[in-house]
């Protein structure tokens, strides 16, 4: 459907559409979550939310993974070799052999 309007001696065409797809179909014109809606903002639950707020919601990692790993969105460290432990602060080479292992040599 379209209509013509005269504004300031210019003809403006307005166009529209109607999408009636049934009660079980979400609104076709609804913006999807994660869509950029402004500088540093995304759509979330039909609201334009600042990325700064979203980034602060996640839990931090212990000791920021001691600089020896990557922090996940759920606050868990993924250590790079040779680091291990919940905060990636223990070196694998620092692990001492058990008594039984040293007796076999």
C-alpha positions as a Markdown table, in Angstrom:
| # | Residue | x | y | z |
|---|---|---|---|---|
| 1 | Unk | 0.0 | 0.0 | 0.0 |
| 2 | Unk | 1.3 | 3.5 | -0.7 |
| 3 | Unk | 0.1 | 7.1 | -0.6 |
| 4 | Unk | 1.3 | 10.4 | -1.9 |
| 5 | Unk | 1.7 | 13.5 | 0.2 |
| 6 | Unk | 2.7 | 17.0 | -0.8 |
| 7 | Unk | 5.1 | 18.6 | 1.7 |
| 8 | Unk | 6.8 | 21.9 | 1.0 |
| 9 | Unk | 6.0 | 21.6 | -2.7 |
| 10 | Unk | 7.6 | 18.1 | -2.8 |
| 11 | Unk | 5.8 | 14.9 | -3.4 |
| 12 | Unk | 6.6 | 12.3 | -0.7 |
| 13 | Unk | 5.6 | 8.7 | -1.1 |
| 14 | Unk | 4.7 | 6.7 | 2.0 |
| 15 | Unk | 4.8 | 3.0 | 1.8 |
| 16 | Unk | 3.6 | 0.4 | 4.3 |
| 17 | Unk | 2.9 | -3.3 | 4.6 |
| 18 | Unk | 0.8 | -5.5 | 6.9 |
| 19 | Unk | 2.2 | -8.9 | 7.9 |
| 20 | Unk | -0.5 | -11.0 | 9.5 |
| 21 | Unk | 1.2 | -14.4 | 9.8 |
| 22 | Unk | -0.7 | -16.0 | 12.7 |
| 23 | Unk | -0.6 | -15.9 | 16.5 |
| 24 | Unk | 2.2 | -18.4 | 16.7 |
| 25 | Unk | 4.7 | -16.4 | 14.6 |
| 26 | Unk | 6.8 | -13.7 | 16.3 |
| 27 | Unk | 6.5 | -10.2 | 14.9 |
| 28 | Unk | 8.2 | -10.1 | 11.6 |
| 29 | Unk | 9.6 | -6.6 | 12.1 |
| 30 | Unk | 11.1 | -7.3 | 15.5 |
| 31 | Unk | 14.8 | -6.7 | 15.8 |
| 32 | Unk | 16.8 | -9.7 | 16.8 |
| 33 | Unk | 18.8 | -9.8 | 20.0 |
| 34 | Unk | 22.4 | -8.7 | 19.5 |
| 35 | Unk | 21.6 | -6.3 | 16.6 |
| 36 | Unk | 23.5 | -3.0 | 16.8 |
| 37 | Unk | 21.1 | -0.3 | 17.8 |
| 38 | Unk | 23.6 | 2.6 | 18.4 |
| 39 | Unk | 27.2 | 3.3 | 19.0 |
| 40 | Unk | 28.4 | 0.8 | 21.6 |
| 41 | Unk | 24.8 | -0.6 | 22.0 |
| 42 | Unk | 22.9 | -3.8 | 21.0 |
| 43 | Unk | 19.3 | -4.9 | 21.2 |
| 44 | Unk | 18.5 | -7.2 | 24.1 |
| 45 | Unk | 15.0 | -8.2 | 25.1 |
| 46 | Unk | 13.5 | -5.4 | 22.9 |
| 47 | Unk | 15.7 | -2.7 | 24.6 |
| 48 | Unk | 18.8 | -0.9 | 23.4 |
| 49 | Unk | 21.5 | -1.8 | 26.0 |
| 50 | Unk | 25.0 | -0.4 | 26.4 |
| 51 | Unk | 27.8 | -3.0 | 25.7 |
| 52 | Unk | 29.6 | -1.6 | 28.8 |
| 53 | Unk | 26.7 | -2.8 | 31.0 |
| 54 | Unk | 26.7 | -6.2 | 29.4 |
| 55 | Unk | 30.5 | -6.7 | 29.7 |
| 56 | Unk | 30.4 | -5.9 | 33.4 |
| 57 | Unk | 27.7 | -8.5 | 34.2 |
| 58 | Unk | 30.0 | -11.5 | 33.6 |
| 59 | Unk | 32.0 | -12.9 | 36.5 |
| 60 | Unk | 35.7 | -12.3 | 36.6 |
| 61 | Unk | 38.4 | -15.0 | 36.7 |
| 62 | Unk | 40.6 | -15.7 | 39.7 |
| 63 | Unk | 43.6 | -13.4 | 39.6 |
| 64 | Unk | 42.7 | -12.6 | 36.0 |
| 65 | Unk | 44.2 | -16.0 | 35.1 |
| 66 | Unk | 47.6 | -14.6 | 36.3 |
| 67 | Unk | 48.2 | -13.4 | 32.8 |
| 68 | Unk | 48.8 | -17.1 | 31.8 |
| 69 | Unk | 45.4 | -17.9 | 30.3 |
| 70 | Unk | 42.1 | -16.7 | 28.9 |
| 71 | Unk | 39.0 | -15.9 | 31.0 |
| 72 | Unk | 35.7 | -17.4 | 29.8 |
| 73 | Unk | 32.3 | -15.7 | 30.0 |
| 74 | Unk | 31.5 | -17.8 | 33.0 |
| 75 | Unk | 34.6 | -16.9 | 35.0 |
| 76 | Unk | 36.7 | -20.0 | 34.3 |
| 77 | Unk | 40.4 | -19.8 | 33.3 |
| 78 | Unk | 41.7 | -21.7 | 30.3 |
| 79 | Unk | 45.4 | -21.9 | 30.8 |
| 80 | Unk | 48.2 | -22.0 | 28.2 |
| 81 | Unk | 51.0 | -24.5 | 28.6 |
| 82 | Unk | 52.8 | -25.0 | 30.9 |
| 83 | Unk | 50.4 | -23.3 | 33.3 |
| 84 | Unk | 47.6 | -25.0 | 35.2 |
| 85 | Unk | 45.3 | -24.4 | 38.3 |
| 86 | Unk | 42.1 | -22.4 | 38.8 |
| 87 | Unk | 44.1 | -19.1 | 38.3 |
| 88 | Unk | 46.8 | -20.5 | 35.9 |
| 89 | Unk | 49.4 | -19.7 | 38.5 |
| 90 | Unk | 51.0 | -23.2 | 38.8 |
| 91 | Unk | 53.6 | -24.4 | 36.3 |
| 92 | Unk | 53.2 | -28.0 | 35.3 |
| 93 | Unk | 57.0 | -28.5 | 35.5 |
| 94 | Unk | 56.8 | -27.4 | 39.1 |
| 95 | Unk | 54.9 | -30.6 | 40.0 |
| 96 | Unk | 57.2 | -32.9 | 42.0 |
| 97 | Unk | 57.0 | -36.7 | 41.3 |
| 98 | Unk | 55.5 | -38.8 | 44.0 |
| 99 | Unk | 57.6 | -41.1 | 46.2 |
| 100 | Unk | 56.6 | -44.2 | 44.3 |
| 101 | Unk | 57.5 | -42.7 | 40.9 |
| 102 | Unk | 60.9 | -41.6 | 42.2 |
| 103 | Unk | 61.6 | -45.1 | 43.6 |
| 104 | Unk | 61.2 | -46.8 | 40.2 |
| 105 | Unk | 64.1 | -44.8 | 38.7 |
